[in-house]
């Protein structure tokens, strides 16, 4: 009963997000010529493939109640490392393997510090953020162009879908990551343990779940996804630069939250980050199509659309919850699950 | 509690409707323009009657980095003034909030809107190959502003309009030696721009090339001041505390940092411009005022007013003239009376 | 009863000892490696030296971190402080020529309160998660600040305004008196008023404090308003120090420094008890680190790595579990 209700609540957020995305896209299509085309829609995925991957990895961490601020720096670091190694003439696939390894080790190290010494994830990953950025300064302060044949080939490879409209290889990778993440979260022991830790770490320990191992593992996943995102981003940019993606961690976190994942942990649906990314992508596209906003109005417009989105989402959810509470109150006593969200602010 | 929720819902709805309405009305005009432009771009529709039978509007998509400094703002303003006041053109402006990925998105958006020309002020030199190829495939000429890009195929962009950061650094060093005397012993502290920014890298490189050629001149400390007044002041404060009277000159990668450093020097009890020689790059108006007040010695101009040159380049391109690959912007080095004379004419 | 109090005191003691150790360590480091760091002389009738600089520079971080401490004690976070700082500075300086000084200052503070109110309403009454709720103002706020200044760096010649951020009072920077006042005021709230009790109570256990008759939403609203006000005060300090308002760059990333100061000071990000004195020392530590890096001539591209290592070391020192492991290892080494 209780479990059922929780999943329902997730569904409300996901559905409201989906509804709002359709509304937003519809509004854009009505307002601007050339907005309602396949390519514009595909571009949302092409331009944000790396963000989808990073946000999906981050979602696991957030569901356990943690946070990873290092993601953006790791992406930048990976781009610099790949560019530097490729410049030395290393094999492209070896470079990718090294990058993934770096991501895994970086994530695992963060997870170890957090778990073993009971440090707060904010601080550890903040240090990780400085470290990854700083380490890429060590390699070079310049931006490096990638001329490797494999990388450029992947970067320019177009998969035609509808007519001459195309998606890139990165989009396929990103969607695969999302699919795997949904599967892992829903159908594996590991996935259930992640949710259990986020719900209550103490109960998870009492249930006999291997909490330490899973904590380290979620940060490792986040590190891996950041590295994978970094590789995809490198395809996208064909360059390594340490100032890439300053502040992108906030975009990733926002994408998770808009997608209905609770920052306090325990709740969430792994398709959420994807929806969150698409939502902010549409907002950006609308602002670009508008084409007359000055720098500051761009900021205000992006922020205000974000606000409106979150607000409507909250209103839908609150209204639904209230109806549920009322209907339950009429019949049986209100269940715990509904109560939990009512006193606001989590 | 319930009461609040209800009222909040009403409030939200009102807000949302209000926003949509304002968005619609605000966009109506622009939308029409956009329509006309895209239609014209495909060259299928006849020119609108109010176009006086002459040719269609030239739609320019401009991807700007952001608004991180007064200099950047002057550049944006110059483009907006030049193209906004000209009925021949329609300007689509996109601000990237300092992010290259946003600039790439903007260029993709311009391509899908079928603009006639793209102007790009790249945030960094690398990483443009893919998207510029898409622009080339769509037959849209790309003009680079204030910094160039590294691409394997130079035909990916039409022209680069801007200045040479390395040259600016060299000029700063040369002017400093000219004014101080090449045989004087001078210890220099350097206030760098944001670490990794190409303006910082190149201005450092050019300056160092010249200084290294003269054994009397030494850079004793070098630190990043992030191109801002506040950081420039903070770093200079620390430099003064650790090296104090040992410092004869300051080289700042932009005017804002130099203005911050001037405050720090004054608060330290020395006279900037007299006790410590101050040289910086950019040539914003407050820097000229500082030269007038004797607090700043030299500013190396880096011209942001690229609008007119860009317009000329686009018109030339439309007429089929061959353009120079690098159209240099008009720039100068200002100090002393020359700066004071130029002050009333400074626009930014 | 008294033993409980004693225990509480000892916890407090251990919590604050680590930031103090870290601060002492970095000052000691300076004593050996940065000549003249401790020199304090009297110049133009006020004290002068690196240490004074640190006090002056740390004041804005301190003020913001104090506000942030309250928010974090309520399991919240406010990442909009940098933007609020920029707005307050822009408002003050753009009004200076038009209205008298006190009005400009009051206007800036009111703007800070309004920003805090906005955050608080979103978070406490609409139930939006704090990080995202304040993310909105972080984005919009900087846009508003740029709108006010039209993207330019506004400057002022007002000497009285300049006094706030770079003046000296009794030989010390005036800004440090403002920071001290904010500190004492919040400390008074915490220790001497019923509100203080609520502040800690709702953080520790929301539901039980609700049963105890505390209306948590009002407390949430209150802490965000205080945080906004603190950010506005910091905005006045920063803009007054350089006599200009730089809407684009003022307070960029300051939220990270402030949060770091709070955590180094011993307040847990999981909410509950908070340590204002710890926060102040945390802020001093961060500024000392920055100033040390500048005076030592660490190449700018290395700063990030140095900062990362220091943060990890300090937080490891604070971790009870790490010390336990470390002590055990030591014992084993001795035994073996």
PDB file of N, CA and C in Angstrom, chain A residues 67 113 115-120 122-123 126-127 129-131 133-135 137-138 141 247 250 253-254 257 261-263 296-297 299-300 303-304 306-307 310-311 314 318 342-346, chain C residues 77 79 118 122-124 126-132 135-136 139-140 143-144 146-147 150-151 206 217 220 253 256 259-260 263 269-270 301-302 304-305 308 311-312 315-316 319 321-322 325:
ATOM      1  N   UNK A  67      25.461  13.926  -2.727  1.00  0.00           N
ATOM      2  CA  UNK A  67      25.544  14.863  -3.844  1.00  0.00           C
ATOM      3  C   UNK A  67      26.938  14.772  -4.438  1.00  0.00           C
ATOM      4  N   UNK A 113      36.247   8.251   0.692  1.00  0.00           N
ATOM      5  CA  UNK A 113      36.435   9.296   1.706  1.00  0.00           C
ATOM      6  C   UNK A 113      35.113   9.578   2.426  1.00  0.00           C
ATOM      7  N   UNK A 115      32.459   7.632   2.702  1.00  0.00           N
ATOM      8  CA  UNK A 115      31.944   6.517   3.468  1.00  0.00           C
ATOM      9  C   UNK A 115      32.849   6.171   4.649  1.00  0.00           C
ATOM     10  N   UNK A 116      34.130   6.071   4.380  1.00  0.00           N
ATOM     11  CA  UNK A 116      35.052   5.565   5.402  1.00  0.00           C
ATOM     12  C   UNK A 116      35.200   6.547   6.564  1.00  0.00           C
ATOM     13  N   UNK A 117      35.261   7.835   6.234  1.00  0.00           N
ATOM     14  CA  UNK A 117      35.543   8.795   7.286  1.00  0.00           C
ATOM     15  C   UNK A 117      34.334   9.653   7.624  1.00  0.00           C
ATOM     16  N   UNK A 118      33.177   9.264   7.090  1.00  0.00           N
ATOM     17  CA  UNK A 118      31.950   9.950   7.430  1.00  0.00           C
ATOM     18  C   UNK A 118      32.042  11.450   7.143  1.00  0.00           C
ATOM     19  N   UNK A 119      32.656  11.791   6.031  1.00  0.00           N
ATOM     20  CA  UNK A 119      32.727  13.201   5.644  1.00  0.00           C
ATOM     21  C   UNK A 119      31.479  13.547   4.858  1.00  0.00           C
ATOM     22  N   UNK A 120      31.120  14.818   4.871  1.00  0.00           N
ATOM     23  CA  UNK A 120      29.926  15.168   4.124  1.00  0.00           C
ATOM     24  C   UNK A 120      30.231  15.227   2.627  1.00  0.00           C
ATOM     25  N   UNK A 122      29.126  16.974   0.266  1.00  0.00           N
ATOM     26  CA  UNK A 122      29.293  18.326  -0.256  1.00  0.00           C
ATOM     27  C   UNK A 122      30.754  18.729  -0.245  1.00  0.00           C
ATOM     28  N   UNK A 123      31.393  18.482   0.896  1.00  0.00           N
ATOM     29  CA  UNK A 123      32.760  18.958   1.069  1.00  0.00           C
ATOM     30  C   UNK A 123      33.726  18.135   0.237  1.00  0.00           C
ATOM     31  N   UNK A 126      33.229  18.895  -3.339  1.00  0.00           N
ATOM     32  CA  UNK A 126      33.678  20.265  -3.623  1.00  0.00           C
ATOM     33  C   UNK A 126      35.197  20.270  -3.799  1.00  0.00           C
ATOM     34  N   UNK A 127      35.877  19.561  -2.903  1.00  0.00           N
ATOM     35  CA  UNK A 127      37.324  19.424  -3.051  1.00  0.00           C
ATOM     36  C   UNK A 127      37.645  18.702  -4.349  1.00  0.00           C
ATOM     37  N   UNK A 129      35.930  18.804  -7.000  1.00  0.00           N
ATOM     38  CA  UNK A 129      35.708  19.779  -8.069  1.00  0.00           C
ATOM     39  C   UNK A 129      36.944  20.656  -8.269  1.00  0.00           C
ATOM     40  N   UNK A 130      37.507  21.160  -7.156  1.00  0.00           N
ATOM     41  CA  UNK A 130      38.730  21.961  -7.250  1.00  0.00           C
ATOM     42  C   UNK A 130      39.872  21.118  -7.819  1.00  0.00           C
ATOM     43  N   UNK A 131      39.950  19.880  -7.323  1.00  0.00           N
ATOM     44  CA  UNK A 131      41.076  19.026  -7.692  1.00  0.00           C
ATOM     45  C   UNK A 131      41.059  18.717  -9.190  1.00  0.00           C
ATOM     46  N   UNK A 133      39.549  20.335 -11.641  1.00  0.00           N
ATOM     47  CA  UNK A 133      39.834  21.550 -12.405  1.00  0.00           C
ATOM     48  C   UNK A 133      41.323  21.896 -12.313  1.00  0.00           C
ATOM     49  N   UNK A 134      41.830  21.827 -11.076  1.00  0.00           N
ATOM     50  CA  UNK A 134      43.233  22.167 -10.861  1.00  0.00           C
ATOM     51  C   UNK A 134      44.154  21.229 -11.600  1.00  0.00           C
ATOM     52  N   UNK A 135      43.800  19.941 -11.606  1.00  0.00           N
ATOM     53  CA  UNK A 135      44.653  18.960 -12.283  1.00  0.00           C
ATOM     54  C   UNK A 135      44.696  19.239 -13.778  1.00  0.00           C
ATOM     55  N   UNK A 137      44.513  22.181 -15.100  1.00  0.00           N
ATOM     56  CA  UNK A 137      45.432  23.328 -15.268  1.00  0.00           C
ATOM     57  C   UNK A 137      46.877  22.840 -15.299  1.00  0.00           C
ATOM     58  N   UNK A 138      47.145  21.783 -14.505  1.00  0.00           N
ATOM     59  CA  UNK A 138      48.500  21.255 -14.452  1.00  0.00           C
ATOM     60  C   UNK A 138      48.930  20.748 -15.826  1.00  0.00           C
ATOM     61  N   UNK A 141      47.206  25.085 -19.682  1.00  0.00           N
ATOM     62  CA  UNK A 141      46.220  26.157 -19.527  1.00  0.00           C
ATOM     63  C   UNK A 141      45.658  26.560 -20.886  1.00  0.00           C
ATOM     64  N   UNK A 247      30.379  25.424 -13.805  1.00  0.00           N
ATOM     65  CA  UNK A 247      29.057  25.509 -13.178  1.00  0.00           C
ATOM     66  C   UNK A 247      28.027  24.538 -13.716  1.00  0.00           C
ATOM     67  N   UNK A 250      25.494  22.481 -11.457  1.00  0.00           N
ATOM     68  CA  UNK A 250      24.185  23.012 -11.068  1.00  0.00           C
ATOM     69  C   UNK A 250      23.113  22.628 -12.094  1.00  0.00           C
ATOM     70  N   UNK A 253      22.254  19.021 -11.390  1.00  0.00           N
ATOM     71  CA  UNK A 253      21.424  18.872 -10.185  1.00  0.00           C
ATOM     72  C   UNK A 253      20.008  19.359 -10.478  1.00  0.00           C
ATOM     73  N   UNK A 254      19.920  20.508 -11.141  1.00  0.00           N
ATOM     74  CA  UNK A 254      18.599  21.057 -11.458  1.00  0.00           C
ATOM     75  C   UNK A 254      17.825  20.078 -12.333  1.00  0.00           C
ATOM     76  N   UNK A 257      16.355  17.411 -10.184  1.00  0.00           N
ATOM     77  CA  UNK A 257      15.248  17.852  -9.343  1.00  0.00           C
ATOM     78  C   UNK A 257      13.999  18.095 -10.186  1.00  0.00           C
ATOM     79  N   UNK A 261      13.451  14.015  -8.785  1.00  0.00           N
ATOM     80  CA  UNK A 261      14.277  13.301  -7.815  1.00  0.00           C
ATOM     81  C   UNK A 261      14.467  14.181  -6.589  1.00  0.00           C
ATOM     82  N   UNK A 262      14.246  13.571  -5.424  1.00  0.00           N
ATOM     83  CA  UNK A 262      14.287  14.344  -4.190  1.00  0.00           C
ATOM     84  C   UNK A 262      15.723  14.475  -3.703  1.00  0.00           C
ATOM     85  N   UNK A 263      16.154  15.740  -3.432  1.00  0.00           N
ATOM     86  CA  UNK A 263      17.553  15.928  -3.020  1.00  0.00           C
ATOM     87  C   UNK A 263      17.836  15.302  -1.664  1.00  0.00           C
ATOM     88  N   UNK A 296      21.454  40.300 -19.930  1.00  0.00           N
ATOM     89  CA  UNK A 296      20.808  40.156 -18.623  1.00  0.00           C
ATOM     90  C   UNK A 296      19.386  39.646 -18.753  1.00  0.00           C
ATOM     91  N   UNK A 297      18.698  40.062 -19.801  1.00  0.00           N
ATOM     92  CA  UNK A 297      17.344  39.533 -19.978  1.00  0.00           C
ATOM     93  C   UNK A 297      17.372  38.049 -20.289  1.00  0.00           C
ATOM     94  N   UNK A 299      19.407  35.911 -18.875  1.00  0.00           N
ATOM     95  CA  UNK A 299      19.477  35.279 -17.551  1.00  0.00           C
ATOM     96  C   UNK A 299      18.115  35.301 -16.880  1.00  0.00           C
ATOM     97  N   UNK A 300      17.489  36.477 -16.913  1.00  0.00           N
ATOM     98  CA  UNK A 300      16.213  36.612 -16.225  1.00  0.00           C
ATOM     99  C   UNK A 300      15.171  35.701 -16.868  1.00  0.00           C
ATOM    100  N   UNK A 303      15.864  32.022 -15.968  1.00  0.00           N
ATOM    101  CA  UNK A 303      15.517  31.787 -14.572  1.00  0.00           C
ATOM    102  C   UNK A 303      14.017  31.804 -14.360  1.00  0.00           C
ATOM    103  N   UNK A 304      13.338  32.743 -15.033  1.00  0.00           N
ATOM    104  CA  UNK A 304      11.911  32.867 -14.815  1.00  0.00           C
ATOM    105  C   UNK A 304      11.158  31.672 -15.407  1.00  0.00           C
ATOM    106  N   UNK A 306      12.360  28.725 -15.726  1.00  0.00           N
ATOM    107  CA  UNK A 306      12.665  27.629 -14.803  1.00  0.00           C
ATOM    108  C   UNK A 306      11.742  27.696 -13.590  1.00  0.00           C
ATOM    109  N   UNK A 307      11.606  28.912 -13.076  1.00  0.00           N
ATOM    110  CA  UNK A 307      10.744  29.128 -11.916  1.00  0.00           C
ATOM    111  C   UNK A 307       9.315  28.719 -12.225  1.00  0.00           C
ATOM    112  N   UNK A 310       8.959  24.932 -12.368  1.00  0.00           N
ATOM    113  CA  UNK A 310       8.977  24.284 -11.062  1.00  0.00           C
ATOM    114  C   UNK A 310       7.691  24.593 -10.301  1.00  0.00           C
ATOM    115  N   UNK A 311       7.246  25.824 -10.434  1.00  0.00           N
ATOM    116  CA  UNK A 311       6.043  26.254  -9.736  1.00  0.00           C
ATOM    117  C   UNK A 311       4.833  25.437 -10.195  1.00  0.00           C
ATOM    118  N   UNK A 314       5.021  22.001  -8.952  1.00  0.00           N
ATOM    119  CA  UNK A 314       4.661  21.905  -7.536  1.00  0.00           C
ATOM    120  C   UNK A 314       3.154  21.994  -7.359  1.00  0.00           C
ATOM    121  N   UNK A 318       1.029  19.325  -5.501  1.00  0.00           N
ATOM    122  CA  UNK A 318       0.363  19.662  -4.237  1.00  0.00           C
ATOM    123  C   UNK A 318      -1.138  19.409  -4.352  1.00  0.00           C
ATOM    124  N   UNK A 342       3.887  16.537   3.196  1.00  0.00           N
ATOM    125  CA  UNK A 342       3.028  17.681   3.470  1.00  0.00           C
ATOM    126  C   UNK A 342       3.722  18.829   4.191  1.00  0.00           C
ATOM    127  N   UNK A 343       4.519  18.585   5.243  1.00  0.00           N
ATOM    128  CA  UNK A 343       5.061  19.748   5.962  1.00  0.00           C
ATOM    129  C   UNK A 343       6.156  20.478   5.198  1.00  0.00           C
ATOM    130  N   UNK A 344       6.052  20.450   3.931  1.00  0.00           N
ATOM    131  CA  UNK A 344       6.869  21.320   3.076  1.00  0.00           C
ATOM    132  C   UNK A 344       8.374  21.177   3.241  1.00  0.00           C
ATOM    133  N   UNK A 345       9.040  21.814   2.378  1.00  0.00           N
ATOM    134  CA  UNK A 345      10.482  21.998   2.420  1.00  0.00           C
ATOM    135  C   UNK A 345      11.278  20.751   2.727  1.00  0.00           C
ATOM    136  N   UNK A 346      11.662  20.087   1.711  1.00  0.00           N
ATOM    137  CA  UNK A 346      12.586  18.971   1.906  1.00  0.00           C
ATOM    138  C   UNK A 346      13.806  19.155   1.036  1.00  0.00           C
TER     139      UNK A 346
ATOM    140  N   UNK C  77      20.002  25.253   2.029  1.00  0.00           N
ATOM    141  CA  UNK C  77      21.208  25.802   1.443  1.00  0.00           C
ATOM    142  C   UNK C  77      20.777  27.006   0.627  1.00  0.00           C
ATOM    143  N   UNK C  79      22.233  29.100  -2.467  1.00  0.00           N
ATOM    144  CA  UNK C  79      23.304  29.342  -3.420  1.00  0.00           C
ATOM    145  C   UNK C  79      23.098  30.654  -4.162  1.00  0.00           C
ATOM    146  N   UNK C 118      11.745  36.019  -0.844  1.00  0.00           N
ATOM    147  CA  UNK C 118      11.410  35.255  -2.053  1.00  0.00           C
ATOM    148  C   UNK C 118      11.886  33.805  -1.924  1.00  0.00           C
ATOM    149  N   UNK C 122       9.440  30.379  -1.537  1.00  0.00           N
ATOM    150  CA  UNK C 122       9.534  29.229  -2.436  1.00  0.00           C
ATOM    151  C   UNK C 122       9.794  27.953  -1.651  1.00  0.00           C
ATOM    152  N   UNK C 123      10.690  28.063  -0.676  1.00  0.00           N
ATOM    153  CA  UNK C 123      11.154  26.853  -0.012  1.00  0.00           C
ATOM    154  C   UNK C 123      10.206  26.436   1.105  1.00  0.00           C
ATOM    155  N   UNK C 124       9.798  27.399   1.932  1.00  0.00           N
ATOM    156  CA  UNK C 124       8.982  27.035   3.082  1.00  0.00           C
ATOM    157  C   UNK C 124       7.527  26.827   2.693  1.00  0.00           C
ATOM    158  N   UNK C 126       6.107  26.728  -0.665  1.00  0.00           N
ATOM    159  CA  UNK C 126       5.790  25.947  -1.855  1.00  0.00           C
ATOM    160  C   UNK C 126       6.477  24.593  -1.846  1.00  0.00           C
ATOM    161  N   UNK C 127       7.363  24.391  -0.869  1.00  0.00           N
ATOM    162  CA  UNK C 127       8.001  23.093  -0.753  1.00  0.00           C
ATOM    163  C   UNK C 127       8.980  22.779  -1.858  1.00  0.00           C
ATOM    164  N   UNK C 128       9.546  23.809  -2.500  1.00  0.00           N
ATOM    165  CA  UNK C 128      10.575  23.573  -3.509  1.00  0.00           C
ATOM    166  C   UNK C 128      11.886  23.273  -2.791  1.00  0.00           C
ATOM    167  N   UNK C 129      12.662  22.356  -3.343  1.00  0.00           N
ATOM    168  CA  UNK C 129      13.900  21.986  -2.668  1.00  0.00           C
ATOM    169  C   UNK C 129      14.870  23.169  -2.658  1.00  0.00           C
ATOM    170  N   UNK C 130      15.525  23.385  -1.495  1.00  0.00           N
ATOM    171  CA  UNK C 130      16.319  24.603  -1.305  1.00  0.00           C
ATOM    172  C   UNK C 130      17.327  24.878  -2.417  1.00  0.00           C
ATOM    173  N   UNK C 131      18.050  23.840  -2.847  1.00  0.00           N
ATOM    174  CA  UNK C 131      19.104  24.122  -3.810  1.00  0.00           C
ATOM    175  C   UNK C 131      18.522  24.639  -5.127  1.00  0.00           C
ATOM    176  N   UNK C 132      17.386  24.086  -5.515  1.00  0.00           N
ATOM    177  CA  UNK C 132      16.785  24.517  -6.766  1.00  0.00           C
ATOM    178  C   UNK C 132      16.015  25.816  -6.573  1.00  0.00           C
ATOM    179  N   UNK C 135      18.490  28.331  -6.671  1.00  0.00           N
ATOM    180  CA  UNK C 135      19.126  28.361  -7.996  1.00  0.00           C
ATOM    181  C   UNK C 135      18.418  29.375  -8.902  1.00  0.00           C
ATOM    182  N   UNK C 136      17.095  29.479  -8.718  1.00  0.00           N
ATOM    183  CA  UNK C 136      16.330  30.413  -9.548  1.00  0.00           C
ATOM    184  C   UNK C 136      16.829  31.839  -9.322  1.00  0.00           C
ATOM    185  N   UNK C 139      20.273  32.580 -10.775  1.00  0.00           N
ATOM    186  CA  UNK C 139      20.300  32.905 -12.200  1.00  0.00           C
ATOM    187  C   UNK C 139      19.679  34.278 -12.455  1.00  0.00           C
ATOM    188  N   UNK C 140      18.438  34.445 -11.953  1.00  0.00           N
ATOM    189  CA  UNK C 140      17.715  35.681 -12.221  1.00  0.00           C
ATOM    190  C   UNK C 140      18.423  36.867 -11.571  1.00  0.00           C
ATOM    191  N   UNK C 143      21.116  38.511 -13.421  1.00  0.00           N
ATOM    192  CA  UNK C 143      20.510  39.254 -14.521  1.00  0.00           C
ATOM    193  C   UNK C 143      19.954  40.582 -14.036  1.00  0.00           C
ATOM    194  N   UNK C 144      19.284  40.559 -12.883  1.00  0.00           N
ATOM    195  CA  UNK C 144      18.714  41.799 -12.347  1.00  0.00           C
ATOM    196  C   UNK C 144      19.828  42.791 -12.019  1.00  0.00           C
ATOM    197  N   UNK C 146      22.715  43.009 -13.386  1.00  0.00           N
ATOM    198  CA  UNK C 146      23.241  43.559 -14.639  1.00  0.00           C
ATOM    199  C   UNK C 146      22.263  44.544 -15.252  1.00  0.00           C
ATOM    200  N   UNK C 147      20.989  44.266 -15.068  1.00  0.00           N
ATOM    201  CA  UNK C 147      19.965  45.174 -15.572  1.00  0.00           C
ATOM    202  C   UNK C 147      20.111  46.539 -14.898  1.00  0.00           C
ATOM    203  N   UNK C 150      23.241  48.060 -16.146  1.00  0.00           N
ATOM    204  CA  UNK C 150      23.300  47.946 -17.604  1.00  0.00           C
ATOM    205  C   UNK C 150      24.605  47.303 -18.055  1.00  0.00           C
ATOM    206  N   UNK C 151      25.071  46.362 -17.278  1.00  0.00           N
ATOM    207  CA  UNK C 151      26.251  45.600 -17.652  1.00  0.00           C
ATOM    208  C   UNK C 151      27.566  46.333 -17.459  1.00  0.00           C
ATOM    209  N   UNK C 206      12.116  17.748  12.711  1.00  0.00           N
ATOM    210  CA  UNK C 206      11.054  18.606  12.210  1.00  0.00           C
ATOM    211  C   UNK C 206       9.704  18.244  12.810  1.00  0.00           C
ATOM    212  N   UNK C 217       7.515  26.532   9.221  1.00  0.00           N
ATOM    213  CA  UNK C 217       7.604  27.365   8.024  1.00  0.00           C
ATOM    214  C   UNK C 217       8.083  28.767   8.340  1.00  0.00           C
ATOM    215  N   UNK C 220      11.727  28.686   8.814  1.00  0.00           N
ATOM    216  CA  UNK C 220      12.419  28.571   7.525  1.00  0.00           C
ATOM    217  C   UNK C 220      12.459  29.925   6.814  1.00  0.00           C
ATOM    218  N   UNK C 253      30.863  32.777  -7.134  1.00  0.00           N
ATOM    219  CA  UNK C 253      31.360  31.599  -6.399  1.00  0.00           C
ATOM    220  C   UNK C 253      31.490  31.831  -4.900  1.00  0.00           C
ATOM    221  N   UNK C 256      30.225  29.091  -2.480  1.00  0.00           N
ATOM    222  CA  UNK C 256      31.041  27.913  -2.165  1.00  0.00           C
ATOM    223  C   UNK C 256      31.957  28.198  -0.988  1.00  0.00           C
ATOM    224  N   UNK C 259      29.832  28.268   2.209  1.00  0.00           N
ATOM    225  CA  UNK C 259      29.432  26.938   2.672  1.00  0.00           C
ATOM    226  C   UNK C 259      30.632  26.214   3.276  1.00  0.00           C
ATOM    227  N   UNK C 260      31.771  26.379   2.619  1.00  0.00           N
ATOM    228  CA  UNK C 260      32.998  25.772   3.128  1.00  0.00           C
ATOM    229  C   UNK C 260      33.303  26.284   4.536  1.00  0.00           C
ATOM    230  N   UNK C 263      31.022  24.650   7.079  1.00  0.00           N
ATOM    231  CA  UNK C 263      31.312  23.243   7.371  1.00  0.00           C
ATOM    232  C   UNK C 263      32.637  23.098   8.111  1.00  0.00           C
ATOM    233  N   UNK C 269      26.071  19.651   7.575  1.00  0.00           N
ATOM    234  CA  UNK C 269      25.144  19.983   6.494  1.00  0.00           C
ATOM    235  C   UNK C 269      23.858  19.202   6.625  1.00  0.00           C
ATOM    236  N   UNK C 270      23.794  18.310   7.590  1.00  0.00           N
ATOM    237  CA  UNK C 270      22.555  17.573   7.796  1.00  0.00           C
ATOM    238  C   UNK C 270      21.634  18.321   8.759  1.00  0.00           C
ATOM    239  N   UNK C 301      47.827  28.638 -11.683  1.00  0.00           N
ATOM    240  CA  UNK C 301      47.223  27.397 -12.141  1.00  0.00           C
ATOM    241  C   UNK C 301      47.320  26.285 -11.091  1.00  0.00           C
ATOM    242  N   UNK C 302      48.074  26.539 -10.020  1.00  0.00           N
ATOM    243  CA  UNK C 302      48.179  25.526  -8.967  1.00  0.00           C
ATOM    244  C   UNK C 302      47.180  25.741  -7.836  1.00  0.00           C
ATOM    245  N   UNK C 304      43.996  25.879  -7.391  1.00  0.00           N
ATOM    246  CA  UNK C 304      42.870  24.969  -7.220  1.00  0.00           C
ATOM    247  C   UNK C 304      43.293  23.695  -6.506  1.00  0.00           C
ATOM    248  N   UNK C 305      44.428  23.140  -6.931  1.00  0.00           N
ATOM    249  CA  UNK C 305      44.879  21.885  -6.341  1.00  0.00           C
ATOM    250  C   UNK C 305      45.239  22.089  -4.880  1.00  0.00           C
ATOM    251  N   UNK C 308      42.118  22.278  -2.892  1.00  0.00           N
ATOM    252  CA  UNK C 308      41.473  20.975  -2.756  1.00  0.00           C
ATOM    253  C   UNK C 308      42.140  20.148  -1.671  1.00  0.00           C
ATOM    254  N   UNK C 311      41.354  21.527   1.810  1.00  0.00           N
ATOM    255  CA  UNK C 311      39.983  21.228   2.228  1.00  0.00           C
ATOM    256  C   UNK C 311      39.868  19.786   2.699  1.00  0.00           C
ATOM    257  N   UNK C 312      40.474  18.877   1.939  1.00  0.00           N
ATOM    258  CA  UNK C 312      40.389  17.459   2.319  1.00  0.00           C
ATOM    259  C   UNK C 312      41.088  17.225   3.661  1.00  0.00           C
ATOM    260  N   UNK C 315      39.004  18.648   6.524  1.00  0.00           N
ATOM    261  CA  UNK C 315      37.796  17.900   6.867  1.00  0.00           C
ATOM    262  C   UNK C 315      38.136  16.522   7.412  1.00  0.00           C
ATOM    263  N   UNK C 316      39.268  15.980   6.996  1.00  0.00           N
ATOM    264  CA  UNK C 316      39.691  14.708   7.590  1.00  0.00           C
ATOM    265  C   UNK C 316      40.033  14.893   9.063  1.00  0.00           C
ATOM    266  N   UNK C 319      37.051  14.779  11.100  1.00  0.00           N
ATOM    267  CA  UNK C 319      36.286  13.538  11.147  1.00  0.00           C
ATOM    268  C   UNK C 319      36.724  12.681  12.324  1.00  0.00           C
ATOM    269  N   UNK C 321      35.931   9.670  12.853  1.00  0.00           N
ATOM    270  CA  UNK C 321      36.280   8.332  12.416  1.00  0.00           C
ATOM    271  C   UNK C 321      37.723   8.266  11.894  1.00  0.00           C
ATOM    272  N   UNK C 322      38.113   9.334  11.195  1.00  0.00           N
ATOM    273  CA  UNK C 322      39.470   9.349  10.657  1.00  0.00           C
ATOM    274  C   UNK C 322      40.483   9.344  11.789  1.00  0.00           C
ATOM    275  N   UNK C 325      40.739   5.891  13.285  1.00  0.00           N
ATOM    276  CA  UNK C 325      41.526   4.993  12.438  1.00  0.00           C
ATOM    277  C   UNK C 325      43.002   5.317  12.570  1.00  0.00           C
TER     278      UNK C 325
END
